[in-house]
Amino acid sequence: MQQTLEVMGQVCPFPLIEAKKVIEDLKSGDELVIQFDCTQATESIPRWAAESGHTVTNFEQLSDAAWTITVKKK
Amino acid sequence: MVQMILTGLLCGALLGFVMQRGRFCLTGGFRDMYIAKDNRMFYALLIAIAVQSIGVYSLIQLGLIEFSTGAFPWVATIVGSFIFGIGIVFAGGCATGTWYRAGEGLIGSWIALFGYMAMSAIMKSGPLTPLNQSLQSVQLPKNSIAESTGLSVWVFISIFAAIVLWIFIRELRKPKVVIPTMKPKRRGLAHLLFEKRWHPFFTAMIVGLIAILAWPLSEATGRMSGLGITTPSANILQYLVTGDQKILNWGVFLVLGILLGSFIAAKGSREFRFRMPDTKTGISSFIGGNLMGFGASLAGGCSIGNGLVMTAMMTWQGWVSLLFIILGTWTASYFVFVRTNVKKKSLNSGTSITTV
């Protein structure tokens, strides 16, 4: 299953806080797609994913100051 | 005048560029010590302080620059720093952070910046000047830690540098987690400057070097100090409403340079876009900006003026201020992030989840 979290327009640390909340309700192997535009989150979200053992399956810039990252729950 | 404009803008632009690319966010750093148990950005700040301290006291020793620490307005420093710490959480960035985020196109930071400049001017030359002055008049005679203890300042710099070196080595020895990155699209210098993730400790060393550079550049124009954000920010507004050119100083061009440098960095790395906050974020930014301006004016400095510069100068004001900024940040973080999380596990406005 794949869920999309749309946090465009939210400033740090909210994109990460929301992502942490949403991933709690997912099952292992489910994917969470996060769409965000907070620059600092390009650092904080992949770091959180790596440190908590989730896998990043996609990470790319969509356009100017807009990114998408897909985190697969461990 | 031309020299002041050029060297001020240059120094500010370097700082803005490095902070934007290095994601040097002290608000996030102080906040994450508490909500994420992550001290990396705080350690980075300590590195920047140590580099600056060694550099600036070497310049003083060589007689190249002058500095006097003055008295220690302890009540104003404690109260102001705590309020400043609360303000930076609501504003989503400290004073410098707000300047460089404004350069990334965040309208919320423009709002915070306006509140910050206005309240600083109100505190420094407006109706709240008497309150500011009366709190600042409660002073201890000596601000320099070295003078208070009768020891050489180099004793404190050496001990501090040794602690920082120990933290640095310990952190670099920790097993590395591989952080996923985006596929690089550029090569060479363009990749290093506009794409690659910078290690916070590397960024901190550059910030420390820029902080050293600020001293001789500023003193050459008659402003006997290093990096400073709050007074110059107030000065911009004071100049705009009075037209008095005497208000313009090196610091004014420094802060304008931060905006410029961060814009160049953000534009070059495709991270610039005008972004309008929702009403809630906009109001929070405005309140945060005002608290920042009130607190920093009272404390005699923001997280840069006190937290980076006065700490490096080994003053009571710097270290007491840093402590209370951090405590203020934690207090606000408790109410904004921790408590709301426990109370309602609902989502923030503006968030949507779709399931496929």
CSV table of C-alpha atoms in Angstrom, one decimal:
chain,number,residue,atom,x,y,z
A,1,MET,CA,0.0,0.0,0.0
A,2,GLN,CA,1.1,3.5,-0.7
A,3,GLN,CA,0.1,6.7,1.1
A,4,THR,CA,0.8,10.3,0.1
A,5,LEU,CA,1.5,13.0,2.6
A,6,GLU,CA,1.1,16.5,1.2
A,7,VAL,CA,3.0,19.0,3.4
A,8,MET,CA,3.7,21.7,0.8
A,9,GLY,CA,3.7,25.1,2.5
A,10,GLN,CA,4.6,23.8,5.9
A,11,VAL,CA,7.8,25.0,7.5
A,12,CYS,CA,10.2,22.9,9.5
A,13,PRO,CA,10.0,20.9,11.6
A,14,PHE,CA,6.3,20.2,10.7
A,15,PRO,CA,6.9,18.0,7.6
A,16,LEU,CA,9.0,15.6,9.6
A,17,ILE,CA,6.6,15.7,12.6
A,18,GLU,CA,3.7,14.8,10.3
A,19,ALA,CA,5.7,12.1,8.5
A,20,LYS,CA,6.5,10.5,11.9
A,21,LYS,CA,2.9,10.5,12.9
A,22,VAL,CA,1.6,9.1,9.6
A,23,ILE,CA,4.2,6.3,9.3
A,24,GLU,CA,3.1,4.9,12.8
A,25,ASP,CA,-0.2,3.8,11.3
A,26,LEU,CA,1.4,2.1,8.3
A,27,LYS,CA,2.3,-1.6,8.0
A,28,SER,CA,5.8,-2.8,7.5
A,29,GLY,CA,6.6,-2.6,3.8
A,30,ASP,CA,4.1,0.1,3.1
A,31,GLU,CA,5.3,3.2,1.4
A,32,LEU,CA,4.8,6.8,2.4
A,33,VAL,CA,5.3,9.5,-0.3
A,34,ILE,CA,6.0,12.9,1.2
A,35,GLN,CA,5.6,16.0,-1.0
A,36,PHE,CA,7.3,19.0,0.7
A,37,ASP,CA,8.8,22.4,0.0
A,38,CYS,CA,10.7,23.2,3.2
A,39,THR,CA,14.4,23.3,2.3
A,40,GLN,CA,15.6,22.0,5.6
A,41,ALA,CA,13.5,18.8,5.2
A,42,THR,CA,15.7,17.7,2.3
A,43,GLU,CA,18.2,17.0,5.1
A,44,SER,CA,16.0,16.1,8.1
A,45,ILE,CA,13.6,13.6,6.4
A,46,PRO,CA,16.2,11.3,4.8
A,47,ARG,CA,18.3,11.5,8.0
A,48,TRP,CA,15.3,10.4,10.0
A,49,ALA,CA,14.5,7.6,7.6
A,50,ALA,CA,18.1,6.3,7.6
A,51,GLU,CA,18.4,6.5,11.4
A,52,SER,CA,15.1,4.8,12.1
A,53,GLY,CA,15.9,2.0,9.6
A,54,HIS,CA,13.3,2.8,6.9
A,55,THR,CA,14.3,2.6,3.3
A,56,VAL,CA,14.2,5.6,0.9
A,57,THR,CA,13.0,4.2,-2.5
A,58,ASN,CA,12.7,7.5,-4.3
A,59,PHE,CA,14.0,11.0,-3.6
A,60,GLU,CA,13.9,13.8,-6.2
A,61,GLN,CA,13.3,17.4,-6.8
A,62,LEU,CA,10.0,18.1,-8.6
A,63,SER,CA,10.7,21.8,-9.5
A,64,ASP,CA,12.1,24.9,-7.8
A,65,ALA,CA,11.9,24.3,-4.0
A,66,ALA,CA,9.6,21.3,-4.3
A,67,TRP,CA,10.6,17.8,-3.5
A,68,THR,CA,9.2,14.3,-3.2
A,69,ILE,CA,10.6,11.5,-1.1
A,70,THR,CA,9.3,7.9,-0.7
A,71,VAL,CA,9.9,6.1,2.6
A,72,LYS,CA,9.3,2.4,2.8
A,73,LYS,CA,8.5,1.4,6.4
A,74,LYS,CA,10.9,-1.1,7.9
B,1,MET,CA,31.0,54.7,2.4
B,2,VAL,CA,31.7,52.7,-0.7
B,3,GLN,CA,34.1,50.5,1.3
B,4,MET,CA,31.5,50.0,4.0
B,5,ILE,CA,28.9,49.0,1.4
B,6,LEU,CA,31.2,46.6,-0.4
B,7,THR,CA,32.9,44.8,2.5
B,8,GLY,CA,29.6,44.7,4.5
B,9,LEU,CA,27.7,43.2,1.5
B,10,LEU,CA,30.5,40.8,0.8
B,11,CYS,CA,30.8,39.5,4.3
B,12,GLY,CA,27.1,39.2,4.7
B,13,ALA,CA,26.7,37.5,1.3
B,14,LEU,CA,29.4,34.9,2.3
B,15,LEU,CA,27.5,34.2,5.5
B,16,GLY,CA,24.1,34.0,3.8
B,17,PHE,CA,25.5,31.7,1.2
B,18,VAL,CA,27.2,29.4,3.6
B,19,MET,CA,24.3,29.3,6.0
B,20,GLN,CA,21.7,28.5,3.3
B,21,ARG,CA,23.8,25.8,1.7
B,22,GLY,CA,24.9,24.4,5.0
B,23,ARG,CA,21.4,24.5,6.5
B,24,PHE,CA,22.9,26.3,9.5
B,25,CYS,CA,19.8,26.7,11.6
B,26,LEU,CA,20.3,27.4,15.3
B,27,THR,CA,16.6,27.4,16.1
B,28,GLY,CA,16.3,23.9,14.7
B,29,GLY,CA,19.5,22.9,16.4
B,30,PHE,CA,18.5,24.1,19.9
B,31,ARG,CA,15.0,22.6,19.4
B,32,ASP,CA,16.3,19.2,18.2
B,33,MET,CA,18.5,18.9,21.3
B,34,TYR,CA,15.2,18.6,23.1
B,35,ILE,CA,12.6,17.1,20.8
B,36,ALA,CA,14.9,14.8,18.8
B,37,LYS,CA,17.8,14.3,21.3
B,38,ASP,CA,20.1,15.5,18.5
B,39,ASN,CA,23.1,17.7,19.5
B,40,ARG,CA,24.8,18.0,16.2
B,41,MET,CA,23.9,21.6,15.4
B,42,PHE,CA,24.8,22.6,18.9
B,43,TYR,CA,28.2,21.0,18.6
B,44,ALA,CA,28.5,22.8,15.2
B,45,LEU,CA,27.9,26.1,17.0
B,46,LEU,CA,30.6,25.3,19.5
B,47,ILE,CA,33.0,24.7,16.7
B,48,ALA,CA,32.2,28.0,15.1
B,49,ILE,CA,32.7,29.7,18.5
B,50,ALA,CA,36.1,28.1,19.1
B,51,VAL,CA,37.4,28.9,15.6
B,52,GLN,CA,36.3,32.6,16.0
B,53,SER,CA,37.6,32.8,19.5
B,54,ILE,CA,41.1,31.7,18.6
B,55,GLY,CA,41.1,33.9,15.5
B,56,VAL,CA,39.8,37.1,17.1
B,57,TYR,CA,41.9,36.9,20.2
B,58,SER,CA,45.0,36.3,18.0
B,59,LEU,CA,44.1,39.5,16.0
B,60,ILE,CA,43.7,41.4,19.3
B,61,GLN,CA,47.0,40.0,20.6
B,62,LEU,CA,48.7,41.2,17.4
B,63,GLY,CA,47.1,44.7,18.0
B,64,LEU,CA,45.2,44.5,14.7
B,65,ILE,CA,41.8,45.0,16.3
B,66,GLU,CA,40.4,46.4,19.5
B,67,PHE,CA,37.6,45.2,21.7
B,68,SER,CA,36.3,46.0,25.1
B,69,THR,CA,33.8,43.7,26.8
B,70,GLY,CA,32.1,46.4,29.0
B,71,ALA,CA,29.8,45.6,31.9
B,72,PHE,CA,27.4,42.7,32.2
B,73,PRO,CA,23.7,43.7,32.2
B,74,TRP,CA,22.7,40.4,33.7
B,75,VAL,CA,19.0,40.9,34.3
B,76,ALA,CA,18.4,42.1,30.7
B,77,THR,CA,20.5,39.3,29.3
B,78,ILE,CA,18.6,36.6,31.1
B,79,VAL,CA,15.1,37.9,30.5
B,80,GLY,CA,15.8,39.0,27.0
B,81,SER,CA,17.5,35.8,25.9
B,82,PHE,CA,14.7,33.6,27.3
B,83,ILE,CA,12.1,35.7,25.4
B,84,PHE,CA,14.3,35.6,22.3
B,85,GLY,CA,14.4,31.8,22.6
B,86,ILE,CA,10.7,31.6,22.7
B,87,GLY,CA,10.4,34.0,19.7
B,88,ILE,CA,12.7,32.0,17.4
B,89,VAL,CA,10.5,28.9,17.7
B,90,PHE,CA,7.4,30.8,16.7
B,91,ALA,CA,9.2,32.6,13.9
B,92,GLY,CA,10.6,29.3,12.6
B,93,GLY,CA,14.2,30.6,12.6
B,94,CYS,CA,16.5,32.8,14.6
B,95,ALA,CA,17.3,36.4,13.5
B,96,THR,CA,20.0,35.3,11.0
B,97,GLY,CA,17.9,32.3,10.0
B,98,THR,CA,15.0,34.6,9.3
B,99,TRP,CA,17.2,36.8,7.1
B,100,TYR,CA,18.5,33.8,5.1
B,101,ARG,CA,15.1,32.2,4.8
B,102,ALA,CA,13.7,35.5,3.5
B,103,GLY,CA,16.3,35.0,0.7
B,104,GLU,CA,14.8,31.6,0.0
B,105,GLY,CA,11.5,33.3,-0.8
B,106,LEU,CA,9.6,32.3,2.3
B,107,ILE,CA,7.0,35.1,2.9
B,108,GLY,CA,6.5,33.8,6.5
B,109,SER,CA,10.1,34.9,7.1
B,110,TRP,CA,9.5,38.3,5.5
B,111,ILE,CA,6.6,38.7,8.0
B,112,ALA,CA,8.8,37.6,10.9
B,113,LEU,CA,11.6,39.9,9.7
B,114,PHE,CA,9.3,42.9,9.7
B,115,GLY,CA,8.1,42.2,13.2
B,116,TYR,CA,11.7,41.7,14.3
B,117,MET,CA,12.9,45.0,12.8
B,118,ALA,CA,9.9,47.0,14.0
B,119,MET,CA,10.1,45.7,17.6
B,120,SER,CA,13.9,46.2,17.7
B,121,ALA,CA,13.5,49.8,16.6
B,122,ILE,CA,10.7,50.3,19.2
B,123,MET,CA,13.0,49.0,21.9
B,124,LYS,CA,16.1,50.8,20.8
B,125,SER,CA,14.8,54.3,19.8
B,126,GLY,CA,11.0,54.1,20.3
B,127,PRO,CA,8.5,54.1,23.2
B,128,LEU,CA,10.0,51.0,24.9
B,129,THR,CA,13.5,52.6,25.2
B,130,PRO,CA,13.0,53.5,28.9
B,131,LEU,CA,12.0,49.9,29.7
B,132,ASN,CA,15.0,48.6,27.8
B,133,GLN,CA,17.4,51.0,29.5
B,134,SER,CA,16.1,50.4,33.0
B,135,LEU,CA,16.5,46.7,32.7
B,136,GLN,CA,19.9,47.1,31.1
B,137,SER,CA,21.0,49.4,33.9
B,138,VAL,CA,21.1,46.4,36.4
B,139,GLN,CA,24.8,45.5,35.8
B,140,LEU,CA,27.7,43.6,37.1
B,141,PRO,CA,30.9,45.6,36.6
B,142,LYS,CA,32.9,42.9,34.7
B,143,ASN,CA,31.6,41.1,31.6
B,144,SER,CA,34.9,39.4,30.7
B,145,ILE,CA,35.2,36.0,32.3
B,146,ALA,CA,39.0,36.4,32.2
B,147,GLU,CA,38.9,39.7,34.1
B,148,SER,CA,36.4,38.4,36.7
B,149,THR,CA,38.7,35.4,37.5
B,150,GLY,CA,42.0,37.3,37.0
B,151,LEU,CA,43.3,34.6,34.6
B,152,SER,CA,44.5,35.0,31.0
B,153,VAL,CA,41.7,34.7,28.4
B,154,TRP,CA,43.9,32.1,26.7
B,155,VAL,CA,43.3,29.8,29.6
B,156,PHE,CA,39.6,29.8,28.9
B,157,ILE,CA,40.1,29.6,25.1
B,158,SER,CA,42.4,26.6,25.5
B,159,ILE,CA,40.1,24.7,27.8
B,160,PHE,CA,37.1,25.4,25.5
B,161,ALA,CA,39.1,24.5,22.4
B,162,ALA,CA,40.2,21.2,24.0
B,163,ILE,CA,36.6,20.3,24.8
B,164,VAL,CA,35.4,21.2,21.3
B,165,LEU,CA,38.2,19.1,19.8
B,166,TRP,CA,37.2,16.2,22.0
B,167,ILE,CA,33.5,16.4,20.9
B,168,PHE,CA,34.6,16.8,17.3
B,169,ILE,CA,36.7,13.6,17.3
B,170,ARG,CA,34.1,11.7,19.3
B,171,GLU,CA,31.4,12.6,16.8
B,172,LEU,CA,33.4,11.8,13.7
B,173,ARG,CA,34.3,8.4,15.2
B,174,LYS,CA,30.7,7.4,15.6
B,175,PRO,CA,29.5,4.8,13.1
B,176,LYS,CA,28.1,6.5,10.1
B,177,VAL,CA,24.5,6.1,8.9
B,178,VAL,CA,24.3,6.3,5.2
B,179,ILE,CA,21.9,9.2,4.5
B,180,PRO,CA,20.0,8.8,1.2
B,181,THR,CA,20.7,11.6,-1.3
B,182,MET,CA,19.2,12.7,-4.6
B,183,LYS,CA,21.0,11.7,-7.7
B,184,PRO,CA,23.6,14.4,-8.5
B,185,LYS,CA,22.8,16.3,-11.7
B,186,ARG,CA,25.9,18.5,-11.7
B,187,ARG,CA,29.6,18.1,-11.5
B,188,GLY,CA,32.7,19.8,-10.2
B,189,LEU,CA,32.4,23.2,-8.5
B,190,ALA,CA,28.6,23.5,-9.3
B,191,HIS,CA,28.0,20.2,-7.5
B,192,LEU,CA,30.1,21.2,-4.5
B,193,LEU,CA,28.6,24.7,-4.2
B,194,PHE,CA,24.9,24.2,-5.2
B,195,GLU,CA,24.1,20.5,-4.7
B,196,LYS,CA,26.2,18.5,-2.3
B,197,ARG,CA,25.1,18.2,1.3
B,198,TRP,CA,27.6,20.0,3.6
B,199,HIS,CA,28.6,18.5,6.8
B,200,PRO,CA,27.4,20.8,9.7
B,201,PHE,CA,30.9,20.8,11.2
B,202,PHE,CA,32.4,21.9,7.9
B,203,THR,CA,29.8,24.7,7.7
B,204,ALA,CA,30.5,25.7,11.2
B,205,MET,CA,34.2,26.1,10.5
B,206,ILE,CA,33.5,28.4,7.6
B,207,VAL,CA,31.0,30.3,9.7
B,208,GLY,CA,33.7,30.7,12.3
B,209,LEU,CA,36.2,32.0,9.7
B,210,ILE,CA,33.6,34.5,8.3
B,211,ALA,CA,33.0,35.7,11.9
B,212,ILE,CA,36.7,36.4,12.3
B,213,LEU,CA,36.8,38.2,8.9
B,214,ALA,CA,33.9,40.4,10.1
B,215,TRP,CA,36.0,42.0,12.8
B,216,PRO,CA,38.7,43.7,10.8
B,217,LEU,CA,36.3,44.6,8.0
B,218,SER,CA,33.8,46.2,10.4
B,219,GLU,CA,36.5,48.0,12.4
B,220,ALA,CA,38.0,49.5,9.3
B,221,THR,CA,34.7,51.4,8.9
B,222,GLY,CA,34.8,52.5,12.6
B,223,ARG,CA,32.3,49.9,13.9
B,224,MET,CA,34.3,48.2,16.7
B,225,SER,CA,32.6,44.9,16.7
B,226,GLY,CA,32.1,41.6,14.7
B,227,LEU,CA,29.0,40.0,13.4
B,228,GLY,CA,25.7,41.5,14.6
B,229,ILE,CA,22.2,41.3,13.4
B,230,THR,CA,19.7,43.0,15.7
B,231,THR,CA,21.0,46.5,15.9
B,232,PRO,CA,21.6,46.7,12.1
B,233,SER,CA,18.1,45.3,11.5
B,234,ALA,CA,16.7,48.0,13.6
B,235,ASN,CA,19.0,50.5,11.9
B,236,ILE,CA,17.5,49.7,8.5
B,237,LEU,CA,14.0,50.7,9.7
B,238,GLN,CA,15.3,53.7,11.6
B,239,TYR,CA,17.0,54.9,8.4
B,240,LEU,CA,13.9,54.3,6.3
B,241,VAL,CA,11.7,56.4,8.5
B,242,THR,CA,14.1,59.2,9.3
B,243,GLY,CA,16.4,59.3,6.2
B,244,ASP,CA,19.3,60.0,8.6
B,245,GLN,CA,22.4,58.6,6.8
B,246,LYS,CA,24.4,58.5,10.1
B,247,ILE,CA,22.3,55.5,11.1
B,248,LEU,CA,23.8,53.5,8.2
B,249,ASN,CA,26.8,51.4,9.3
B,250,TRP,CA,28.7,48.3,8.3
B,251,GLY,CA,26.2,46.1,10.1
B,252,VAL,CA,23.4,47.3,7.9
B,253,PHE,CA,25.1,46.1,4.8
B,254,LEU,CA,26.1,42.9,6.5
B,255,VAL,CA,22.5,41.9,7.1
B,256,LEU,CA,21.4,43.0,3.6
B,257,GLY,CA,24.3,40.9,2.3
B,258,ILE,CA,22.9,37.8,4.2
B,259,LEU,CA,19.7,38.2,2.2
B,260,LEU,CA,21.7,38.6,-1.1
B,261,GLY,CA,24.0,35.6,-0.4
B,262,SER,CA,21.2,33.3,0.6
B,263,PHE,CA,19.2,34.4,-2.5
B,264,ILE,CA,22.2,33.5,-4.8
B,265,ALA,CA,22.6,30.2,-3.0
B,266,ALA,CA,18.9,29.3,-3.2
B,267,LYS,CA,18.5,30.4,-6.8
B,268,GLY,CA,21.6,28.5,-7.8
B,269,SER,CA,20.5,25.3,-6.2
B,270,ARG,CA,16.9,25.7,-7.4
B,271,GLU,CA,15.7,26.2,-3.8
B,272,PHE,CA,14.2,29.7,-4.4
B,273,ARG,CA,10.5,30.1,-4.7
B,274,PHE,CA,8.1,32.6,-3.2
B,275,ARG,CA,6.1,30.6,-0.7
B,276,MET,CA,3.0,32.1,1.0
B,277,PRO,CA,2.4,30.7,4.5
B,278,ASP,CA,-1.1,29.8,5.7
B,279,THR,CA,-2.8,32.3,8.2
B,280,LYS,CA,-1.7,30.3,11.3
B,281,THR,CA,1.9,30.2,10.2
B,282,GLY,CA,1.8,33.9,9.2
B,283,ILE,CA,0.5,35.0,12.6
B,284,SER,CA,2.9,32.8,14.4
B,285,SER,CA,5.8,34.3,12.4
B,286,PHE,CA,4.7,37.8,13.2
B,287,ILE,CA,4.4,37.1,16.9
B,288,GLY,CA,7.8,35.3,16.8
B,289,GLY,CA,9.4,38.1,15.0
B,290,ASN,CA,8.2,40.6,17.7
B,291,LEU,CA,9.4,38.4,20.6
B,292,MET,CA,12.7,38.0,18.8
B,293,GLY,CA,13.1,41.8,18.4
B,294,PHE,CA,12.0,42.5,22.0
B,295,GLY,CA,14.3,39.8,23.5
B,296,ALA,CA,17.4,40.4,21.4
B,297,SER,CA,17.3,44.2,22.0
B,298,LEU,CA,17.0,43.6,25.7
B,299,ALA,CA,19.7,40.9,25.8
B,300,GLY,CA,22.1,43.0,23.7
B,301,GLY,CA,22.3,40.3,21.0
B,302,CYS,CA,20.6,37.5,19.2
B,303,SER,CA,21.9,33.9,18.7
B,304,ILE,CA,24.7,35.4,16.6
B,305,GLY,CA,25.6,38.6,18.5
B,306,ASN,CA,25.5,36.9,21.9
B,307,GLY,CA,25.4,33.1,21.0
B,308,LEU,CA,28.3,33.2,18.5
B,309,VAL,CA,30.2,36.4,19.0
B,310,MET,CA,30.0,37.3,22.7
B,311,THR,CA,30.6,33.6,23.6
B,312,ALA,CA,33.7,33.6,21.4
B,313,MET,CA,34.8,36.8,23.2
B,314,MET,CA,34.6,34.8,26.5
B,315,THR,CA,32.1,37.1,28.2
B,316,TRP,CA,29.5,36.3,30.8
B,317,GLN,CA,26.9,37.9,28.6
B,318,GLY,CA,27.5,35.5,25.7
B,319,TRP,CA,27.4,32.3,27.7
B,320,VAL,CA,24.5,33.2,30.0
B,321,SER,CA,22.6,34.4,27.0
B,322,LEU,CA,23.3,31.2,25.1
B,323,LEU,CA,22.0,29.1,28.0
B,324,PHE,CA,18.8,31.2,28.3
B,325,ILE,CA,18.2,31.2,24.6
B,326,ILE,CA,18.3,27.4,24.7
B,327,LEU,CA,16.0,27.3,27.7
B,328,GLY,CA,13.5,29.6,25.9
B,329,THR,CA,13.7,27.4,22.8
B,330,TRP,CA,12.9,24.3,24.8
B,331,THR,CA,10.1,26.0,26.7
B,332,ALA,CA,8.4,27.1,23.5
B,333,SER,CA,9.1,23.7,21.9
B,334,TYR,CA,7.3,22.0,24.7
B,335,PHE,CA,4.2,24.0,24.1
B,336,VAL,CA,4.3,24.0,20.3
B,337,PHE,CA,5.6,20.5,19.5
B,338,VAL,CA,5.6,18.2,22.5
B,339,ARG,CA,2.4,19.0,24.3
B,340,THR,CA,0.2,19.4,21.2
B,341,ASN,CA,1.5,16.0,20.1
B,342,VAL,CA,0.3,14.3,23.3
B,343,LYS,CA,-3.0,16.2,23.4
B,344,LYS,CA,-4.3,15.6,19.9
B,345,LYS,CA,-2.8,13.2,17.6
B,346,SER,CA,-4.5,15.0,14.8
B,347,LEU,CA,-2.8,16.5,11.7
B,348,ASN,CA,-1.8,20.0,11.2
B,349,SER,CA,-4.0,22.2,9.0
B,350,GLY,CA,-2.8,22.2,5.4
B,351,THR,CA,-1.9,18.6,5.5
B,352,SER,CA,-3.6,16.0,3.4
B,353,ILE,CA,-3.2,12.3,3.2
B,354,THR,CA,-4.2,10.1,0.3
B,355,THR,CA,-4.1,6.4,0.2
B,356,VAL,CA,-3.4,4.5,-3.0
